[in-house]
Tab-separated table of C-alpha atoms in Angstrom:
chain	number	residue	atom	x	y	z
B	146	MET	CA	-16.549	47.878	-50.771
B	147	SER	CA	-13.146	47.246	-49.365
B	148	THR	CA	-9.842	46.195	-50.792
B	149	ASN	CA	-7.508	44.001	-48.832
B	150	THR	CA	-3.780	43.795	-49.291
B	151	PRO	CA	-2.639	40.179	-48.951
B	152	ALA	CA	-0.482	39.414	-45.939
B	153	ALA	CA	3.200	38.652	-46.392
B	154	THR	CA	3.928	35.113	-47.471
B	155	ALA	CA	6.998	32.990	-48.017
B	156	THR	CA	7.177	34.241	-51.579
B	157	ASP	CA	6.977	37.967	-50.894
B	158	ALA	CA	10.676	38.634	-51.419
B	159	PRO	CA	10.817	37.035	-54.868
B	160	THR	CA	7.643	38.933	-55.717
B	161	ALA	CA	9.366	42.232	-55.115
B	162	HIS	CA	12.223	41.367	-57.459
B	163	ALA	CA	9.914	39.927	-60.072
B	164	THR	CA	7.578	42.925	-59.946
B	165	THR	CA	10.497	45.274	-60.363
B	166	ALA	CA	11.729	43.256	-63.327
B	167	ALA	CA	8.295	43.333	-64.906
B	168	SER	CA	8.062	47.087	-64.427
B	169	VAL	CA	11.414	47.622	-66.108
B	170	ALA	CA	10.431	45.346	-68.968
B	171	ALA	CA	7.230	47.352	-69.519
B	172	GLY	CA	9.255	50.251	-70.863
B	173	PRO	CA	8.804	54.014	-70.440
B	174	ASN	CA	4.970	53.917	-70.675
B	175	PRO	CA	3.994	56.284	-67.840
B	176	GLY	CA	0.632	54.661	-67.326
B	177	ALA	CA	2.161	51.222	-66.887
B	178	THR	CA	4.827	52.551	-64.530
B	179	SER	CA	2.218	54.235	-62.378
B	180	ALA	CA	0.140	51.085	-62.177
B	181	ALA	CA	3.145	49.020	-61.136
B	182	SER	CA	3.985	51.464	-58.350
B	183	GLU	CA	0.489	51.291	-56.820
B	184	PRO	CA	-0.372	48.737	-54.091
B	185	ALA	CA	-1.900	45.501	-55.314
B	186	VAL	CA	-5.687	45.762	-55.757
B	187	THR	CA	-7.924	42.778	-56.275
B	188	GLY	CA	-11.544	42.192	-57.124
B	189	ARG	CA	-13.910	44.719	-58.637
B	190	SER	CA	-11.889	47.670	-57.337
B	191	ALA	CA	-9.190	46.936	-59.913
B	192	GLY	CA	-11.641	47.735	-62.662
B	193	ALA	CA	-13.215	50.905	-61.154
B	194	PRO	CA	-10.482	53.321	-60.062
B	195	THR	CA	-12.469	56.408	-61.202
B	196	HIS	CA	-15.436	55.540	-59.019
B	197	GLU	CA	-13.217	55.133	-55.972
B	198	ALA	CA	-11.545	58.466	-56.607
B	199	LYS	CA	-14.952	60.197	-56.474
B	200	THR	CA	-16.078	58.428	-53.304
B	201	PRO	CA	-13.663	59.119	-50.441
B	202	VAL	CA	-15.951	57.181	-48.093
B	203	HIS	CA	-15.122	54.001	-50.015
B	204	GLN	CA	-11.420	54.813	-49.821
B	205	SER	CA	-11.724	55.083	-46.055
B	206	ASP	CA	-13.406	51.709	-45.966
B	207	ALA	CA	-10.595	50.281	-48.029
B	208	ALA	CA	-7.977	51.774	-45.716
B	209	ALA	CA	-9.801	50.412	-42.688
B	210	GLY	CA	-9.991	46.936	-44.158
B	211	ALA	CA	-6.449	46.837	-45.455
B	212	THR	CA	-3.895	44.644	-43.682
B	213	VAL	CA	-1.131	46.889	-42.362
B	214	GLU	CA	2.263	45.289	-41.890
B	215	PRO	CA	3.934	46.441	-38.636
B	216	SER	CA	7.218	48.244	-39.053
B	217	PRO	CA	10.448	46.587	-37.829
B	218	ALA	CA	10.767	49.263	-35.123
B	219	ALA	CA	7.251	48.501	-33.849
B	220	GLU	CA	7.981	44.766	-33.840
B	221	ALA	CA	11.224	45.360	-31.931
B	222	SER	CA	9.305	47.426	-29.376
B	223	VAL	CA	6.744	44.633	-28.960
B	224	ARG	CA	9.494	42.053	-28.506
B	225	THR	CA	11.153	44.280	-25.886
B	226	ARG	CA	7.900	44.553	-23.937
B	227	ARG	CA	7.384	40.805	-24.202
B	228	GLY	CA	10.980	40.004	-23.153
B	229	PRO	CA	10.426	39.573	-19.385
B	230	PHE	CA	7.257	37.530	-19.962
B	231	ALA	CA	9.047	35.371	-22.526
B	232	LEU	CA	11.690	34.554	-19.906
B	233	LEU	CA	9.229	34.047	-17.053
B	234	ALA	CA	7.262	31.395	-18.949
B	235	PRO	CA	10.083	28.816	-19.311
B	236	ILE	CA	11.428	29.628	-15.820
B	237	GLY	CA	7.986	29.039	-14.357
B	238	SER	CA	7.532	25.761	-16.231
B	239	LEU	CA	10.999	24.647	-15.049
B	240	ALA	CA	10.048	25.413	-11.440
B	241	VAL	CA	6.850	23.379	-11.841
B	242	ALA	CA	8.789	20.461	-13.347
B	243	ILE	CA	11.305	20.480	-10.471
B	244	GLY	CA	8.449	20.630	-7.969
B	245	LEU	CA	6.811	17.600	-9.590
B	246	TRP	CA	10.166	15.816	-9.543
B	247	TYR	CA	10.492	16.389	-5.774
B	248	ALA	CA	6.884	15.286	-5.273
B	249	VAL	CA	7.494	11.996	-7.072
B	250	SER	CA	10.717	11.379	-5.109
B	251	TYR	CA	9.375	12.147	-1.620
B	252	LEU	CA	5.610	11.631	-1.836
B	253	LEU	CA	5.118	8.717	-4.228
B	254	LEU	CA	8.231	6.614	-3.619
B	255	ALA	CA	9.173	4.883	-0.400
B	256	PRO	CA	12.742	5.545	0.826
B	257	ALA	CA	13.776	2.033	-0.228
B	258	ARG	CA	12.660	2.722	-3.814
B	259	ARG	CA	13.782	6.337	-4.016
B	260	PHE	CA	16.780	5.315	-6.131
B	261	LEU	CA	14.340	5.012	-9.065
B	262	VAL	CA	13.807	8.795	-9.083
B	263	PRO	CA	16.459	10.478	-6.936
B	264	PRO	CA	15.632	14.078	-5.970
B	265	PRO	CA	17.189	16.883	-8.054
B	266	HIS	CA	19.639	18.076	-5.389
B	267	GLN	CA	21.003	14.519	-5.036
B	268	VAL	CA	21.555	14.300	-8.826
B	269	LEU	CA	23.313	17.654	-8.718
B	270	GLN	CA	25.518	16.654	-5.797
B	271	VAL	CA	26.465	13.131	-6.908
B	272	ALA	CA	26.678	13.397	-10.713
B	273	VAL	CA	27.277	17.063	-11.588
B	274	LEU	CA	29.394	18.541	-8.799
B	275	ASP	CA	31.643	15.459	-8.609
B	276	TRP	CA	34.211	15.821	-11.389
B	277	THR	CA	34.988	12.092	-11.465
B	278	HIS	CA	31.367	11.481	-12.510
B	279	LEU	CA	30.952	14.540	-14.730
B	280	GLN	CA	34.151	14.182	-16.780
B	281	PRO	CA	33.277	10.892	-18.542
B	282	MET	CA	29.833	12.296	-19.329
B	283	LEU	CA	31.277	15.401	-20.993
B	284	GLN	CA	33.751	13.310	-22.996
B	285	ALA	CA	30.974	10.989	-24.133
B	286	LEU	CA	28.747	13.954	-24.978
B	287	ALA	CA	31.518	15.435	-27.135
B	288	LEU	CA	31.700	12.213	-29.174
B	289	THR	CA	27.910	12.069	-29.479
B	290	ALA	CA	27.912	15.691	-30.656
B	291	GLN	CA	30.421	14.832	-33.409
B	292	VAL	CA	28.226	11.961	-34.570
B	293	ALA	CA	25.070	14.095	-34.518
B	294	ILE	CA	26.644	17.011	-36.400
B	295	ALA	CA	28.191	14.726	-39.041
B	296	GLY	CA	24.899	12.881	-39.519
B	297	LEU	CA	22.902	16.106	-39.751
B	298	ALA	CA	25.318	17.613	-42.284
B	299	ILE	CA	25.109	14.527	-44.524
B	300	ALA	CA	21.322	14.353	-44.139
B	301	ALA	CA	20.990	18.053	-45.040
B	302	ALA	CA	23.118	17.649	-48.171
B	303	LEU	CA	21.262	14.516	-49.304
B	304	GLY	CA	17.797	15.766	-48.334
B	305	ILE	CA	17.986	19.215	-49.930
B	306	THR	CA	19.653	17.878	-53.074
B	307	GLY	CA	17.102	15.067	-53.357
B	308	ALA	CA	14.195	17.483	-52.944
B	309	VAL	CA	15.601	19.787	-55.625
B	310	VAL	CA	15.927	16.825	-58.002
B	311	MET	CA	12.343	15.718	-57.275
B	312	SER	CA	11.018	19.222	-57.849
B	313	ARG	CA	12.453	19.345	-61.387
B	314	ALA	CA	9.920	16.884	-62.829
B	315	ARG	CA	6.765	15.188	-61.656
B	316	TRP	CA	7.997	11.754	-62.771
B	317	LEU	CA	11.155	12.159	-60.677
B	318	GLU	CA	9.071	12.911	-57.584
B	319	ARG	CA	6.819	9.913	-58.250
B	320	SER	CA	9.889	7.709	-58.719
B	321	LEU	CA	11.884	8.792	-55.647
B	322	TYR	CA	9.495	10.133	-53.005
B	323	PRO	CA	7.843	6.752	-52.172
B	324	TYR	CA	11.262	5.350	-51.268
B	325	ALA	CA	11.886	8.304	-48.955
B	326	VAL	CA	8.592	7.509	-47.225
B	327	ILE	CA	9.559	3.836	-46.946
B	328	LEU	CA	12.924	4.848	-45.485
B	329	GLN	CA	11.086	6.875	-42.850
B	330	THR	CA	8.694	4.076	-41.906
B	331	VAL	CA	11.248	1.272	-41.576
B	332	PRO	CA	12.003	0.762	-37.854
B	333	ILE	CA	15.605	1.738	-37.351
B	334	LEU	CA	16.088	-1.003	-34.739
B	335	ALA	CA	15.156	-3.612	-37.354
B	336	ILE	CA	18.000	-2.646	-39.680
B	337	VAL	CA	20.636	-1.998	-37.006
B	338	PRO	CA	22.167	-5.484	-37.481
B	339	LEU	CA	22.493	-4.880	-41.235
B	340	ILE	CA	24.085	-1.481	-40.669
B	341	GLY	CA	26.584	-3.107	-38.312
B	342	LEU	CA	27.467	-5.802	-40.853
B	343	TRP	CA	27.865	-3.308	-43.719
B	344	PHE	CA	29.643	-0.428	-41.980
B	345	GLY	CA	31.139	-2.013	-38.850
B	346	PHE	CA	30.215	-1.294	-35.248
B	347	GLY	CA	31.966	2.027	-34.738
B	348	PHE	CA	31.701	5.698	-35.645
B	349	THR	CA	30.517	5.201	-39.247
B	350	SER	CA	27.499	3.120	-38.298
B	351	ARG	CA	26.457	5.708	-35.689
B	352	VAL	CA	26.535	8.411	-38.369
B	353	VAL	CA	24.502	6.213	-40.732
B	354	VAL	CA	21.787	5.840	-38.089
B	355	CYS	CA	21.693	9.632	-37.692
B	356	VAL	CA	21.335	10.129	-41.445
B	357	LEU	CA	18.486	7.625	-41.725
B	358	ILE	CA	16.553	9.244	-38.877
B	359	ALA	CA	17.142	12.881	-39.887
B	360	LEU	CA	16.775	12.584	-43.678
B	361	PHE	CA	13.012	12.513	-44.301
B	362	PRO	CA	12.012	15.837	-42.625
B	363	LEU	CA	14.576	17.622	-44.789
B	364	ILE	CA	13.273	16.033	-47.985
B	365	ALA	CA	9.613	16.672	-47.156
B	366	ASN	CA	10.026	20.272	-45.990
B	367	THR	CA	12.360	21.306	-48.804
B	368	LEU	CA	10.119	19.761	-51.458
B	369	PHE	CA	7.078	21.479	-49.935
B	370	GLY	CA	8.868	24.838	-49.984
B	371	LEU	CA	10.013	24.466	-53.589
B	372	GLN	CA	6.522	23.519	-54.754
B	373	SER	CA	4.741	26.247	-52.783
B	374	VAL	CA	5.869	29.132	-54.988
B	375	ASP	CA	2.901	31.105	-56.307
B	376	ARG	CA	2.038	30.400	-59.948
B	377	ALA	CA	1.944	34.149	-60.651
B	378	HIS	CA	5.592	34.433	-59.649
B	379	HIS	CA	6.481	31.617	-62.045
B	380	ASP	CA	4.584	33.476	-64.775
B	381	LEU	CA	6.663	36.599	-64.177
B	382	PHE	CA	9.873	34.612	-64.559
B	383	THR	CA	8.439	33.009	-67.704
B	384	LEU	CA	7.744	36.466	-69.154
B	385	GLN	CA	11.385	37.354	-68.485
B	386	LYS	CA	12.437	34.096	-70.236
B	387	ALA	CA	14.382	33.026	-67.150
B	388	SER	CA	16.302	29.767	-67.405
B	389	ARG	CA	15.518	26.810	-65.123
B	390	TRP	CA	18.705	27.510	-63.173
B	391	ASP	CA	17.775	31.199	-62.662
B	392	ARG	CA	14.242	30.215	-61.660
B	393	LEU	CA	15.634	27.762	-59.072
B	394	ARG	CA	18.328	30.123	-57.758
B	395	LYS	CA	16.362	33.390	-57.657
B	396	LEU	CA	12.800	32.253	-57.020
B	397	GLU	CA	12.308	28.724	-55.723
B	398	LEU	CA	15.217	28.343	-53.272
B	399	PRO	CA	14.714	31.779	-51.603
B	400	ALA	CA	10.986	31.069	-51.290
B	401	ALA	CA	11.732	27.633	-49.808
B	402	LEU	CA	14.167	28.916	-47.142
B	403	PRO	CA	11.581	29.052	-44.295
B	404	ALA	CA	10.533	25.460	-45.018
B	405	ILE	CA	14.164	24.325	-45.301
B	406	PHE	CA	15.034	25.788	-41.908
B	407	THR	CA	11.941	24.177	-40.415
B	408	GLY	CA	13.259	20.852	-41.675
B	409	LEU	CA	16.729	21.609	-40.260
B	410	ARG	CA	15.311	22.413	-36.827
B	411	THR	CA	13.277	19.198	-36.819
B	412	SER	CA	16.159	17.077	-38.074
B	413	SER	CA	18.615	18.595	-35.588
B	414	GLY	CA	16.697	17.044	-32.694
B	415	LEU	CA	16.317	13.761	-34.568
B	416	SER	CA	20.058	13.622	-35.259
B	417	VAL	CA	20.776	13.808	-31.513
B	418	ILE	CA	18.337	10.936	-30.951
B	419	GLY	CA	19.996	8.988	-33.764
B	420	ALA	CA	23.444	9.529	-32.255
B	421	ILE	CA	22.275	8.245	-28.856
B	422	VAL	CA	20.577	5.216	-30.436
B	423	GLY	CA	23.740	4.523	-32.447
B	424	ASP	CA	25.847	4.723	-29.264
B	425	MET	CA	23.682	2.059	-27.651
B	426	PHE	CA	24.095	-0.445	-30.486
B	427	PHE	CA	27.557	0.295	-31.889
B	428	LYS	CA	29.957	0.310	-28.970
B	429	GLN	CA	33.310	-0.120	-30.659
B	430	GLY	CA	35.719	2.713	-29.960
B	431	ALA	CA	35.167	5.513	-27.485
B	432	ALA	CA	31.896	5.518	-25.561
B	433	GLY	CA	29.204	8.000	-26.446
B	434	ILE	CA	26.497	9.322	-24.160
B	435	GLY	CA	24.172	6.506	-25.271
B	436	THR	CA	26.728	3.911	-24.207
B	437	LEU	CA	27.020	5.559	-20.792
B	438	LEU	CA	23.229	5.572	-20.442
B	439	ASP	CA	23.221	1.827	-21.004
B	440	ILE	CA	26.022	1.329	-18.457
B	441	TYR	CA	24.358	3.506	-15.810
B	442	ARG	CA	21.075	1.655	-16.315
B	443	SER	CA	22.704	-1.755	-15.823
B	444	ARG	CA	24.492	-0.550	-12.657
B	445	LEU	CA	21.438	1.283	-11.234
B	446	GLN	CA	23.434	4.532	-11.051
B	447	SER	CA	20.283	6.627	-11.117
B	448	GLU	CA	21.950	9.961	-10.348
B	449	ASP	CA	24.405	9.536	-13.226
B	450	LEU	CA	21.608	8.278	-15.472
B	451	PHE	CA	19.486	11.365	-14.845
B	452	ALA	CA	22.466	13.688	-15.286
B	453	ALA	CA	23.405	12.071	-18.613
B	454	ILE	CA	19.821	12.380	-19.868
B	455	ILE	CA	19.722	16.065	-18.898
B	456	LEU	CA	23.063	16.743	-20.622
B	457	ALA	CA	21.887	15.051	-23.820
B	458	SER	CA	18.647	17.035	-23.712
B	459	LEU	CA	20.505	20.319	-23.224
B	460	PHE	CA	22.674	19.512	-26.228
B	461	GLY	CA	19.563	18.920	-28.330
B	462	VAL	CA	18.085	22.233	-27.186
B	463	ALA	CA	21.356	24.008	-28.014
B	464	VAL	CA	21.378	22.594	-31.575
B	465	PHE	CA	17.735	23.604	-32.050
B	466	ALA	CA	18.466	27.133	-30.795
B	467	LEU	CA	21.461	27.377	-33.141
B	468	PHE	CA	19.326	26.646	-36.200
B	469	THR	CA	16.633	29.042	-34.989
B	470	PHE	CA	19.296	31.765	-34.815
B	471	LEU	CA	20.648	30.855	-38.269
B	472	SER	CA	17.099	30.912	-39.624
B	473	ARG	CA	16.609	34.480	-38.427
B	474	LEU	CA	19.917	35.508	-39.977
B	475	ALA	CA	19.122	33.888	-43.339
B	476	ILE	CA	15.448	34.827	-43.625
B	477	GLY	CA	15.549	38.200	-41.892
B	478	SER	CA	12.280	40.080	-41.539
B	479	TRP	CA	10.536	39.176	-44.819
B	480	HIS	CA	8.899	36.059	-43.343
B	481	ALA	CA	7.046	35.514	-40.064
B	482	SER	CA	9.381	32.673	-39.018
B	483	GLY	CA	12.338	35.080	-39.142
B	484	ARG	CA	10.588	37.653	-36.932
B	485	SER	CA	9.312	35.304	-34.228
């Protein structure tokens, strides 16, 4: 017979608070206090503590079968040992990608058609090291970054708030969630003309495109996190007669944080895509990186086109890394996503 301690889940932190609250509410009964301080035991072992005390062999089995959580120091040591390998993997894949790029340029394309895929060193020399080519790209990227950040901020506010509203009642979810799905499935290119007519063909319309593209992952992930709280944790809050506001603030939102940050990381990349798509269709005002991509394509400036694509990709990676860092700060070590 063995007893297994459940692995840490997204709701472990609220469990600790709720268990403590339940222990305090149980009063000075020494037997109850002792039971609350013991590790969680499930199955038949919960009903036969005396038998286990008389059979140390069974206790050894239980200890062998128990899931042991690694300490933060051990995890830090593992991460330190993995550090060089974690860096070598992306560097190696980058070297392979550059090698394939050279192979396509020199082995697959004839010299007359090499402008379709110019070799990496030519892109670096013509588009990156020449300030007259690089400067307009950086200025356009700065505008695209403003559009993406504004769109992501609005999408996060609308998505998280909408998910919280849907989680309050089943009829609210059934009333609103289908329209969120429809919003996700409508091709954004099909409604671009309407967006232009309603909001103009400048900065505002670009932000609207970002919001439409980045909104659904935030709604879906936040709603999933809010609804994934263990029923036993809700029962503990019910025993404490917690209000709906306290239940949302102290239990559901903390438990949903890993899912919310997953939605933010997904939507951060989508917001960059939305900003570039918006630049291509709404060209009033200063040019964004999407506008430059369209210009370079029409002029067959392949080196500048490749450089602009790489800059936009690096910006997307930077936004993703930022939200990964914020996720670790907010979640800490109580969830696997904060320790990875």
